[in-house]
XYZ file of C-alpha atoms in Angstrom:
114
model
C 33.891 21.603 -5.016
C 34.691 18.056 -6.158
C 32.824 16.597 -9.132
C 32.690 12.901 -9.881
C 31.133 11.049 -12.817
C 29.810 7.622 -11.901
C 28.154 4.881 -13.901
C 24.986 3.569 -12.259
C 25.110 -0.234 -12.063
C 21.836 -0.742 -10.223
C 19.279 0.340 -7.627
C 19.134 -1.573 -4.349
C 16.058 -1.861 -2.149
C 13.080 0.454 -1.998
C 13.378 4.070 -3.116
C 11.704 5.434 0.028
C 11.368 4.713 3.731
C 9.174 5.601 6.700
C 11.062 8.177 8.779
C 10.913 9.744 12.224
C 9.516 13.272 12.082
C 12.162 14.429 14.583
C 15.460 12.833 13.495
C 14.658 11.302 10.053
C 15.822 7.843 11.169
C 13.912 4.872 9.757
C 11.037 4.005 12.101
C 9.604 0.626 13.023
C 5.900 0.177 12.336
C 4.193 -1.362 15.365
C 1.301 -3.857 15.209
C -1.043 -0.931 15.960
C 0.256 0.720 12.742
C 2.157 3.466 14.578
C 5.693 4.566 13.863
C 8.295 4.157 16.604
C 11.821 5.588 16.393
C 14.495 3.518 18.154
C 16.911 6.435 18.027
C 14.920 9.176 19.774
C 11.873 7.269 21.084
C 9.221 9.250 19.209
C 5.923 7.452 18.571
C 3.644 8.772 15.853
C 0.503 7.876 13.911
C 1.824 9.622 10.806
C 5.575 9.197 10.253
C 7.221 10.980 7.334
C 7.985 9.273 4.052
C 11.416 10.137 2.601
C 13.414 9.213 -0.454
C 16.258 6.769 0.103
C 17.930 5.905 -3.158
C 20.664 3.304 -2.692
C 22.773 2.882 -5.822
C 25.535 0.539 -6.903
C 27.877 2.721 -8.921
C 31.256 2.525 -10.566
C 33.793 5.303 -10.783
C 36.759 4.543 -13.033
C 35.966 0.800 -12.800
C 35.860 0.844 -8.972
C 32.423 -0.335 -7.755
C 30.919 1.196 -4.625
C 27.578 2.069 -3.021
C 26.087 5.513 -2.497
C 22.810 6.513 -0.865
C 20.935 9.678 -1.780
C 18.376 11.127 0.676
C 15.872 13.953 0.953
C 16.592 17.193 -0.867
C 19.207 15.646 -3.179
C 16.843 12.821 -4.150
C 14.056 15.377 -4.725
C 16.362 17.115 -7.215
C 17.320 13.841 -8.890
C 13.687 12.692 -9.223
C 12.426 16.162 -10.078
C 9.552 15.962 -7.583
C 8.773 15.500 -3.913
C 8.270 12.034 -2.441
C 4.565 12.752 -1.888
C 4.105 13.607 -5.581
C 6.116 10.535 -6.608
C 4.041 8.180 -4.421
C 0.789 9.753 -5.626
C 1.819 8.941 -9.220
C 2.819 5.384 -8.230
C -0.626 4.840 -6.662
C -2.387 6.318 -9.709
C -0.479 3.972 -12.030
C -1.063 0.970 -9.710
C 2.475 -0.395 -10.066
C 4.363 -2.743 -7.734
C 7.515 -1.861 -5.775
C 9.512 -4.060 -8.170
C 8.150 -2.116 -11.147
C 9.018 1.177 -9.430
C 12.611 0.076 -8.789
C 12.959 -1.166 -12.369
C 11.586 2.098 -13.765
C 13.859 4.195 -11.545
C 16.863 2.159 -12.614
C 15.987 2.564 -16.318
C 15.301 6.276 -15.982
C 18.554 7.169 -14.266
C 21.161 8.525 -16.585
C 24.090 6.221 -17.106
C 26.187 8.787 -15.274
C 25.332 10.590 -12.062
C 27.205 13.815 -11.404
C 27.865 14.378 -7.715
C 29.146 17.590 -6.198
C 30.663 17.811 -2.735
């Protein structure tokens, strides 16, 4: 096991994405509001929503990017994406406010284990 302490410099983009139910690749939303996966060709009326947390981090003064998906993001956020989005809707906040809140709430160091 390798452990690394990183300083979070910022959050980039949205914290979730619309995913294919078969391969978890980001899907395109068609004009008819259906999901279409370019990777495996699946078309669906109800694609999955998954965490995608893209972070700018620094480890020993070396900046880099990491992306945290699915199970690992669930653990970091402490809840499922469906619970998270339900709370966002209840609070009636914008995507920009969500990203800002996520960035503020992250600890200054993220401990990653390989």
